Tab-separated table of C-alpha atoms and ligand atoms in Angstrom:
chain	number	residue	atom	x	y	z
A	108	MET	CA	-34.612	-41.842	14.956
A	109	HIS	CA	-32.186	-38.942	14.756
A	110	LEU	CA	-33.181	-35.833	16.723
A	111	THR	CA	-31.509	-32.434	16.527
A	112	ARG	CA	-30.321	-30.784	19.727
A	113	GLU	CA	-33.419	-28.546	19.761
A	114	GLU	CA	-35.664	-31.605	19.393
A	115	GLU	CA	-33.800	-33.396	22.187
A	116	GLU	CA	-34.420	-30.379	24.409
A	117	MET	CA	-38.125	-30.405	23.567
A	118	LEU	CA	-38.220	-34.092	24.464
A	119	ALA	CA	-36.476	-33.372	27.750
A	120	GLY	CA	-39.216	-30.902	28.663
A	121	GLU	CA	-37.296	-27.665	28.187
A	122	GLY	CA	-40.069	-26.210	26.036
A	123	GLY	CA	-42.760	-26.993	28.611
A	124	HIS	CA	-45.113	-29.852	29.339
A	125	ALA	CA	-47.257	-29.675	26.162
A	126	THR	CA	-44.243	-29.538	23.840
A	127	GLN	CA	-42.694	-32.485	25.681
A	128	LYS	CA	-45.899	-34.494	25.361
A	129	ALA	CA	-46.110	-33.591	21.658
A	130	MET	CA	-42.503	-34.641	21.059
A	131	GLN	CA	-43.141	-37.950	22.864
A	132	ILE	CA	-46.051	-38.627	20.488
A	133	LEU	CA	-43.918	-37.866	17.410
A	134	VAL	CA	-40.971	-39.945	18.591
A	135	ALA	CA	-43.248	-42.914	19.311
A	136	LEU	CA	-44.808	-42.550	15.854
A	137	GLY	CA	-41.403	-42.213	14.222
A	138	LYS	CA	-40.239	-45.417	15.877
A	139	ILE	CA	-43.323	-47.344	14.751
A	140	TYR	CA	-42.817	-46.248	11.134
A	141	ASP	CA	-39.023	-46.417	11.234
A	142	ALA	CA	-38.616	-42.734	10.366
A	143	GLU	CA	-35.048	-41.568	9.948
A	144	LYS	CA	-35.747	-38.097	11.415
A	145	LEU	CA	-38.356	-35.394	11.897
A	146	VAL	CA	-39.120	-32.932	9.130
A	147	ARG	CA	-40.402	-29.367	9.519
A	148	VAL	CA	-43.983	-28.741	8.422
A	149	SER	CA	-45.399	-25.541	7.002
A	150	SER	CA	-48.978	-26.097	8.136
A	151	VAL	CA	-51.248	-28.330	10.168
A	152	GLN	CA	-54.937	-29.191	9.859
A	153	VAL	CA	-56.311	-30.663	13.072
A	154	SER	CA	-59.205	-33.124	12.946
A	155	GLY	CA	-61.021	-34.450	15.998
A	156	VAL	CA	-62.917	-31.295	16.885
A	157	SER	CA	-66.509	-32.403	17.380
A	158	TYR	CA	-67.365	-33.134	21.004
A	159	LYS	CA	-69.438	-35.999	19.567
A	160	ASN	CA	-66.176	-37.779	18.656
A	161	LEU	CA	-63.845	-36.405	21.341
A	162	GLY	CA	-65.993	-36.946	24.420
A	163	ASP	CA	-64.776	-35.917	27.872
A	164	ALA	CA	-61.469	-37.781	27.556
A	165	GLY	CA	-60.543	-35.794	24.438
A	166	LEU	CA	-61.598	-32.526	26.042
A	167	GLU	CA	-59.438	-33.282	29.091
A	168	PHE	CA	-56.412	-34.102	26.883
A	169	LEU	CA	-56.794	-30.770	25.031
A	170	SER	CA	-57.331	-28.720	28.181
A	171	GLU	CA	-54.156	-30.184	29.672
A	172	LEU	CA	-52.106	-29.299	26.557
A	173	ALA	CA	-53.637	-25.823	26.445
A	174	LYS	CA	-52.097	-24.970	29.843
A	175	ASP	CA	-48.720	-24.193	28.252
A	176	GLY	CA	-48.833	-25.366	24.608
A	177	ARG	CA	-48.665	-23.084	21.615
A	178	ALA	CA	-48.974	-23.761	17.857
A	179	LEU	CA	-45.636	-23.065	16.143
A	180	VAL	CA	-46.975	-23.154	12.562
A	181	LYS	CA	-50.187	-22.141	10.841
A	182	THR	CA	-52.801	-24.513	12.239
A	183	THR	CA	-56.419	-24.705	11.159
A	184	LEU	CA	-59.321	-26.677	12.543
A	185	ASN	CA	-61.768	-29.219	11.151
A	186	PRO	CA	-65.535	-28.769	11.546
A	187	ALA	CA	-67.003	-28.852	15.039
A	188	GLY	CA	-70.207	-30.570	16.123
A	189	MET	CA	-72.317	-27.416	15.681
A	190	SER	CA	-72.316	-23.842	14.438
A	191	LEU	CA	-70.342	-21.907	17.043
A	192	THR	CA	-72.866	-19.064	16.947
A	193	ASP	CA	-76.201	-20.471	15.740
A	194	TRP	CA	-76.236	-23.815	17.520
A	195	GLU	CA	-79.638	-23.184	19.085
A	196	LEU	CA	-81.199	-22.752	15.632
A	197	GLN	CA	-79.709	-26.113	14.691
A	198	GLY	CA	-81.508	-27.780	17.595
A	199	ILE	CA	-78.281	-28.595	19.497
A	200	THR	CA	-78.711	-29.172	23.234
A	201	ARG	CA	-77.187	-26.746	25.732
A	202	ARG	CA	-75.119	-29.507	27.337
A	203	PHE	CA	-73.530	-30.485	23.997
A	204	ALA	CA	-72.958	-26.825	23.112
A	205	GLU	CA	-71.204	-26.060	26.396
A	206	LYS	CA	-68.834	-28.989	25.964
A	207	GLN	CA	-68.196	-28.121	22.322
A	208	LEU	CA	-67.372	-24.525	23.214
A	209	GLN	CA	-64.902	-25.757	25.852
A	210	VAL	CA	-63.164	-27.786	23.121
A	211	ILE	CA	-62.979	-24.692	20.904
A	212	ASP	CA	-61.714	-22.611	23.792
A	213	ALA	CA	-58.859	-25.081	24.372
A	214	TYR	CA	-57.869	-24.948	20.693
A	215	ALA	CA	-57.990	-21.142	20.748
A	216	LYS	CA	-55.665	-21.103	23.781
A	217	LEU	CA	-53.279	-23.325	21.812
A	218	GLY	CA	-53.162	-20.675	19.077
A	219	VAL	CA	-55.105	-22.762	16.554
A	220	GLU	CA	-57.171	-20.750	14.062
A	221	ILE	CA	-60.842	-21.428	14.722
A	222	SER	CA	-61.561	-21.956	11.028
A	223	CYS	CA	-63.682	-25.106	11.494
A	224	THR	CA	-63.611	-26.318	7.920
A	225	CYS	CA	-62.565	-29.464	6.089
A	226	THR	CA	-61.585	-27.423	3.021
A	227	PRO	CA	-58.785	-25.372	4.586
A	228	TYR	CA	-57.313	-25.002	1.086
A	229	LEU	CA	-60.339	-22.794	0.234
A	230	ALA	CA	-60.044	-20.770	3.418
A	231	GLY	CA	-56.478	-19.507	3.737
A	232	ASN	CA	-54.476	-22.662	4.561
A	233	GLU	CA	-53.022	-23.201	1.099
A	234	PRO	CA	-49.824	-25.255	1.027
A	235	ARG	CA	-47.599	-25.217	-2.036
A	236	PHE	CA	-46.270	-28.046	-4.174
A	237	GLY	CA	-43.610	-30.101	-2.386
A	238	GLN	CA	-44.178	-28.614	1.083
A	239	HIS	CA	-44.361	-30.961	4.063
A	240	ILE	CA	-47.559	-30.519	6.048
A	241	ALA	CA	-49.365	-32.538	8.737
A	242	TRP	CA	-53.071	-32.688	8.012
A	243	GLY	CA	-55.638	-34.814	9.731
A	244	GLU	CA	-58.817	-34.455	7.688
A	245	SER	CA	-58.862	-37.428	5.350
A	246	SER	CA	-60.540	-35.676	2.398
A	247	ALA	CA	-58.178	-32.699	2.690
A	248	VAL	CA	-55.197	-35.058	3.009
A	249	ALA	CA	-56.086	-36.753	-0.286
A	250	TYR	CA	-56.709	-33.369	-1.928
A	251	ALA	CA	-53.453	-31.821	-0.653
A	252	ASN	CA	-51.299	-34.780	-1.706
A	253	SER	CA	-52.954	-35.360	-5.049
A	254	VAL	CA	-54.160	-32.018	-6.376
A	255	ILE	CA	-51.692	-29.618	-4.727
A	256	GLY	CA	-48.675	-31.929	-4.496
A	257	ALA	CA	-47.994	-31.068	-0.844
A	258	ARG	CA	-46.844	-34.002	1.320
A	259	THR	CA	-48.757	-35.354	4.264
A	260	ASN	CA	-49.649	-38.617	5.885
A	261	ARG	CA	-53.158	-39.108	7.174
A	262	GLU	CA	-52.664	-37.800	10.697
A	263	GLY	CA	-54.806	-38.602	13.681
A	264	GLY	CA	-55.968	-35.785	15.977
A	265	PRO	CA	-53.125	-36.164	18.535
A	266	SER	CA	-50.329	-36.523	15.951
A	267	ALA	CA	-51.520	-33.484	13.961
A	268	LEU	CA	-51.680	-31.437	17.142
A	269	ALA	CA	-48.222	-32.705	18.142
A	270	ALA	CA	-46.930	-31.489	14.748
A	271	SER	CA	-48.496	-28.106	15.406
A	272	LEU	CA	-46.900	-27.733	18.847
A	273	THR	CA	-43.422	-28.691	17.593
A	274	GLY	CA	-43.566	-27.621	13.931
A	275	ARG	CA	-42.419	-31.107	12.918
A	276	THR	CA	-43.599	-34.542	11.843
A	277	PRO	CA	-41.767	-37.878	11.354
A	278	LEU	CA	-40.329	-38.351	7.868
A	279	TYR	CA	-42.038	-41.475	6.538
A	280	GLY	CA	-44.855	-42.573	4.210
A	281	LEU	CA	-46.107	-39.929	1.795
A	282	HIS	CA	-43.425	-37.442	2.869
A	283	ILE	CA	-40.999	-39.531	0.809
A	284	ARG	CA	-41.147	-39.329	-2.984
A	285	ARG	CA	-40.741	-43.046	-3.650
A	286	ASN	CA	-43.872	-43.770	-1.613
A	287	ARG	CA	-45.976	-41.474	-3.790
A	288	VAL	CA	-45.902	-43.606	-6.926
A	289	PRO	CA	-49.156	-45.217	-8.071
A	290	THR	CA	-49.930	-48.791	-7.097
A	291	VAL	CA	-52.993	-49.510	-9.226
A	292	ALA	CA	-54.228	-48.182	-12.578
A	293	VAL	CA	-57.907	-47.364	-12.951
A	294	ASP	CA	-59.207	-47.236	-16.521
A	295	VAL	CA	-62.238	-44.968	-16.458
A	296	GLU	CA	-64.427	-46.126	-19.337
A	297	VAL	CA	-67.510	-44.061	-18.625
A	298	GLN	CA	-68.042	-40.347	-18.904
A	299	LEU	CA	-68.343	-38.750	-15.478
A	300	ARG	CA	-71.079	-36.131	-15.818
A	301	SER	CA	-71.237	-34.607	-12.346
A	302	SER	CA	-69.351	-34.297	-9.088
A	303	GLU	CA	-71.591	-37.076	-7.749
A	304	ASP	CA	-70.290	-39.381	-10.498
A	305	PHE	CA	-66.755	-38.583	-9.290
A	306	ALA	CA	-67.961	-39.315	-5.750
A	307	ALA	CA	-69.444	-42.654	-6.786
A	308	MET	CA	-66.244	-43.609	-8.605
A	309	GLY	CA	-64.170	-42.628	-5.566
A	310	TYR	CA	-66.412	-44.701	-3.350
A	311	PHE	CA	-66.051	-47.762	-5.591
A	312	VAL	CA	-62.280	-47.419	-5.980
A	313	GLY	CA	-61.733	-46.714	-2.279
A	314	LYS	CA	-63.643	-49.856	-1.372
A	315	THR	CA	-61.795	-51.955	-3.944
A	316	VAL	CA	-58.238	-50.619	-3.560
A	317	ASN	CA	-58.456	-49.831	0.147
A	318	ASP	CA	-55.115	-48.147	0.858
A	319	GLY	CA	-53.153	-48.027	-2.408
A	320	ILE	CA	-52.476	-45.069	-4.710
A	321	PRO	CA	-54.778	-45.163	-7.747
A	322	TYR	CA	-53.723	-43.763	-11.120
A	323	PHE	CA	-56.843	-42.740	-13.055
A	324	LYS	CA	-56.741	-42.860	-16.833
A	325	GLY	CA	-59.425	-41.604	-19.203
A	326	ILE	CA	-60.538	-38.493	-17.306
A	327	GLU	CA	-60.177	-35.495	-19.575
A	328	ARG	CA	-61.186	-32.752	-17.194
A	329	ALA	CA	-62.115	-32.350	-13.561
A	330	ALA	CA	-63.258	-29.229	-11.718
A	331	LEU	CA	-62.096	-28.402	-8.193
A	332	GLU	CA	-65.491	-29.601	-6.898
A	333	ASP	CA	-65.047	-32.961	-8.673
A	334	LEU	CA	-61.597	-33.399	-7.148
A	335	LYS	CA	-62.669	-32.513	-3.633
A	336	THR	CA	-65.591	-34.932	-3.683
A	337	LEU	CA	-63.416	-37.636	-5.270
A	338	SER	CA	-60.829	-37.110	-2.514
A	339	ALA	CA	-63.485	-37.443	0.177
A	340	ALA	CA	-65.050	-40.574	-1.296
A	341	LEU	CA	-61.721	-42.377	-1.812
A	342	ALA	CA	-60.792	-41.681	1.785
A	343	SER	CA	-64.102	-42.799	3.278
A	344	SER	CA	-64.836	-46.228	1.786
A	345	GLY	CA	-61.093	-46.939	1.909
A	346	GLY	CA	-57.992	-45.427	3.451
A	347	ILE	CA	-56.675	-43.761	0.311
A	348	ALA	CA	-54.542	-40.696	0.991
A	349	MET	CA	-53.316	-39.958	-2.527
A	350	PHE	CA	-54.265	-40.482	-6.174
A	351	HIS	CA	-53.080	-39.381	-9.596
A	352	ILE	CA	-55.043	-38.455	-12.710
A	353	GLU	CA	-53.186	-38.859	-15.981
A	354	GLY	CA	-52.550	-35.452	-17.540
A	355	LEU	CA	-54.231	-33.540	-14.701
A	356	THR	CA	-52.572	-33.880	-11.297
A	357	PRO	CA	-49.055	-32.541	-10.659
A	358	GLU	CA	-47.267	-35.808	-9.856
A	359	ALA	CA	-49.002	-37.993	-12.437
A	360	GLY	CA	-45.600	-38.093	-14.153
A	361	LEU	CA	-44.428	-40.492	-11.434
A	362	GLY	CA	-45.939	-42.984	-13.881
A	363	ALA	CA	-48.072	-46.076	-13.946
A	364	ARG	CA	-45.867	-48.728	-15.473
A	365	SER	CA	-46.984	-52.360	-15.438
A	366	LEU	CA	-49.542	-51.870	-12.728
A	367	GLU	CA	-52.411	-54.105	-11.851
A	368	ALA	CA	-55.443	-52.567	-13.597
A	369	LEU	CA	-59.015	-51.989	-12.570
A	370	THR	CA	-61.789	-50.767	-14.844
A	371	PHE	CA	-64.581	-48.418	-13.933
A	372	THR	CA	-67.426	-48.662	-16.419
A	373	ARG	CA	-71.085	-47.667	-16.594
A	374	LYS	CA	-71.906	-50.889	-14.738
A	375	GLU	CA	-69.805	-49.978	-11.660
A	376	LEU	CA	-71.094	-46.387	-11.790
A	377	THR	CA	-74.733	-47.479	-11.829
A	378	GLU	CA	-74.200	-50.137	-9.159
A	379	THR	CA	-72.452	-47.683	-6.830
A	380	HIS	CA	-75.162	-45.041	-7.241
A	381	SER	CA	-77.731	-47.682	-6.466
A	382	PHE	CA	-75.750	-48.948	-3.438
A	383	LEU	CA	-75.710	-45.401	-2.032
A	384	ASN	CA	-79.483	-44.967	-2.375
A	385	ASP	CA	-81.662	-46.412	0.367
A	386	ASP	CA	-85.439	-46.481	0.257
A	387	GLY	CA	-87.348	-43.709	1.972
A	388	THR	CA	-88.341	-40.082	1.547
A	389	PRO	CA	-85.673	-37.665	2.770
A	390	ASP	CA	-86.599	-35.524	5.785
A	391	PHE	CA	-83.226	-33.770	5.798
A	392	VAL	CA	-81.161	-32.469	2.888
A	393	SER	CA	-77.546	-31.405	3.232
A	394	VAL	CA	-74.893	-30.365	0.742
A	395	GLY	CA	-71.278	-29.373	1.238
A	396	CYS	CA	-69.282	-32.477	2.152
A	397	PRO	CA	-66.479	-31.499	1.853
A	398	HIS	CA	-67.481	-27.919	2.628
A	399	CYS	CA	-68.903	-25.970	-0.345
A	400	SER	CA	-66.755	-23.935	-2.687
A	401	LEU	CA	-67.786	-20.496	-3.929
A	402	THR	CA	-68.766	-22.097	-7.251
A	403	GLU	CA	-71.157	-24.416	-5.423
A	404	LEU	CA	-72.685	-21.428	-3.606
A	405	ALA	CA	-73.165	-19.763	-6.996
A	406	SER	CA	-74.981	-22.859	-8.301
A	407	LEU	CA	-77.141	-23.069	-5.174
A	408	ALA	CA	-78.035	-19.372	-5.407
A	409	LYS	CA	-79.224	-19.904	-8.968
A	410	LEU	CA	-81.156	-23.068	-8.151
A	411	LEU	CA	-82.815	-21.670	-5.008
A	412	SER	CA	-83.554	-18.172	-6.245
A	413	GLY	CA	-87.264	-17.399	-5.755
A	414	ARG	CA	-88.017	-20.840	-4.260
A	415	ARG	CA	-88.846	-22.042	-0.721
A	416	VAL	CA	-87.347	-25.098	0.892
A	417	ARG	CA	-89.929	-27.323	2.572
A	418	ARG	CA	-87.666	-29.487	4.661
A	419	GLU	CA	-84.527	-28.907	6.695
A	420	PHE	CA	-81.775	-27.997	4.249
A	421	TRP	CA	-78.173	-27.398	5.377
A	422	VAL	CA	-75.524	-25.790	3.214
A	423	CYS	CA	-72.228	-26.660	4.913
A	424	CYS	CA	-69.335	-24.323	4.266
A	425	SER	CA	-66.564	-22.389	5.926
A	426	ARG	CA	-67.052	-18.877	7.258
A	427	GLU	CA	-64.496	-17.668	4.714
A	428	VAL	CA	-66.374	-19.100	1.718
A	429	LYS	CA	-69.658	-17.798	3.186
A	430	ARG	CA	-68.062	-14.339	3.424
A	431	GLN	CA	-67.055	-14.581	-0.232
A	432	GLY	CA	-70.611	-15.719	-1.017
A	433	ASP	CA	-72.007	-12.669	0.815
A	434	GLU	CA	-69.800	-10.377	-1.235
A	435	ALA	CA	-70.737	-12.048	-4.496
A	436	GLY	CA	-74.474	-11.890	-3.693
A	437	TYR	CA	-74.880	-15.699	-3.553
A	438	SER	CA	-75.794	-16.017	0.141
A	439	LYS	CA	-78.948	-13.878	-0.003
A	440	PRO	CA	-81.089	-16.059	-2.316
A	441	ILE	CA	-79.930	-19.157	-0.444
A	442	GLU	CA	-80.999	-17.721	2.929
A	443	GLU	CA	-84.218	-16.252	1.528
A	444	SER	CA	-85.249	-19.728	0.397
A	445	GLY	CA	-85.170	-20.924	4.007
A	446	ALA	CA	-82.025	-23.033	3.542
A	447	LYS	CA	-79.632	-22.736	6.478
A	448	PHE	CA	-75.918	-22.178	6.253
A	449	ALA	CA	-74.290	-24.723	8.536
A	450	LEU	CA	-71.051	-22.913	9.290
A	451	ASP	CA	-68.282	-24.486	11.425
A	452	THR	CA	-69.917	-27.912	11.178
A	453	CYS	CA	-71.437	-30.522	8.863
A	454	MET	CA	-74.149	-33.165	8.668
A	455	VAL	CA	-71.730	-35.890	9.802
A	456	VAL	CA	-69.953	-34.384	12.802
A	457	ALA	CA	-73.093	-32.682	14.161
A	458	PRO	CA	-75.324	-35.005	16.214
A	459	VAL	CA	-77.890	-35.208	13.377
A	460	GLU	CA	-79.208	-38.580	14.501
A	461	GLU	CA	-80.217	-36.994	17.832
A	462	LEU	CA	-82.145	-34.259	15.983
A	463	GLY	CA	-84.694	-36.835	14.880
A	464	TYR	CA	-83.948	-37.108	11.163
A	465	ARG	CA	-84.154	-40.503	9.507
A	466	VAL	CA	-83.432	-40.200	5.771
A	467	VAL	CA	-80.752	-37.822	4.485
A	468	ALA	CA	-80.378	-36.637	0.895
A	469	THR	CA	-76.884	-35.413	0.089
A	470	ASN	CA	-74.525	-34.989	-2.845
A	471	SER	CA	-71.641	-36.608	-0.939
A	472	ALA	CA	-70.664	-40.283	-0.991
A	473	LYS	CA	-68.574	-39.676	2.126
A	474	ALA	CA	-71.576	-38.332	4.004
A	475	CYS	CA	-73.638	-41.335	2.841
A	476	HIS	CA	-70.967	-43.671	4.184
A	477	TYR	CA	-70.734	-42.162	7.659
A	478	LEU	CA	-74.414	-41.327	8.119
A	479	ARG	CA	-75.351	-44.881	7.225
A	480	ASN	CA	-72.878	-46.115	9.854
A	481	GLU	CA	-74.865	-44.061	12.366
A	482	GLY	CA	-78.090	-45.775	11.442
A	483	LEU	CA	-79.586	-43.183	9.086
A	484	LYS	CA	-80.861	-43.950	5.608
A	485	VAL	CA	-79.148	-42.084	2.780
A	486	ARG	CA	-79.822	-40.926	-0.781
A	487	LEU	CA	-76.928	-39.826	-3.008
A	488	MET	CA	-78.196	-37.111	-5.355
A	489	THR	CA	-76.787	-34.363	-7.537
A	490	LEU	CA	-76.821	-30.800	-6.249
A	491	GLU	CA	-79.800	-30.091	-8.525
A	492	GLU	CA	-81.672	-33.144	-7.222
A	493	CYS	CA	-80.934	-32.131	-3.618
A	494	VAL	CA	-82.532	-28.731	-4.268
A	495	ALA	CA	-85.505	-30.344	-6.019
A	496	GLU	CA	-85.943	-32.697	-3.048
A	497	ALA	CA	-85.685	-29.858	-0.512
A	498	THR	CA	-88.231	-27.680	-2.334
A	499	ARG	CA	-90.682	-30.452	-3.251
A	500	SER	CA	-94.107	-30.090	-1.666
A	501	GLY	CA	-95.624	-33.079	0.118
B	1194	LIG	FE1	-66.112	-32.296	5.825
B	1194	LIG	FE2	-67.916	-33.256	7.401
B	1194	LIG	FE3	-67.675	-34.177	4.995
B	1194	LIG	S1	-65.883	-32.748	7.968
B	1194	LIG	S2	-65.548	-33.946	4.460
B	1194	LIG	S3	-68.287	-32.102	5.540
B	1194	LIG	S4	-67.945	-35.386	6.811
């Protein structure tokens, strides 16, 4: 792989230990994927933030880099394992909290913005069409590639951080136009009536296609919330990092000629909804996977106004969207209902299973997928059904 003189110097350690380590990671990655060179990135989203996933080994790795490393480009952070301020209210143990705060401290020393959200594109990290970025949150990767038209591979925690510390990433995969063309057509023959229908379709297609690039036909309109939940579902049941929607997404013009075709009908929709619904009465309700948009806060404010929640109810969103919700008057009725804003975190990366909950109601197929892997039972519901479940007596 070709390196510029500046990159050679970084590799030789002239920029310090952390930069050298980062460059070693990128060069190794570039060799594996046969990249011709490194390309400059305009932003980074780092995943691997929850102490639940990082453990002590991850914390040690970060602390070592934080001794002399520094982010060279705008770098934002995925959700942590708890609210950074209200962790006690969430029932998080002191031991977990102390470790989690050490992780955050290391990222802060590295110059990473402590944004703690999986929707960085709603909270100030907004790449433009055609820009190279290095993002590590799978739902945000699919959203950025597909909806924005920015270019990123699905980075792991170390490779995203390496991109941040050097401002570069290897040029391969979805950074190259020819690799962004669709590989499978999906004829959508059922009307998708809610974001949860988009989530169910994403879950089905992700599981079926696994790591291709679907080209959806037959979808006339899709709101931001539909696209973010579709992105998350495609990337959870499968490894999909990009999709196109005919007439809607910016690179759909790359075409879908003579592709293998898949159909998504009422049958697949019903079967997927049913697959994502276990038996059992929910004792925990959580919405905002990926983190809520302002529009979702507006809907929740309307639904919860004048009502009381009767079981634990988390509304996961970024501090930035919460701030916008405060200004717009949406946060007050949500908080007055007894629902809790889960800022900086979410129902998947927080140690929910240790908090004693057994059955989770959520409007996210991605959350269903991961929570079920942790041994919890799940119920995929619409936002309205989640509120009805949370406020139901008995
Ligand atoms: Fe975000 Fe957590 Fe879902 S990180 S996409 S809310 S699993």
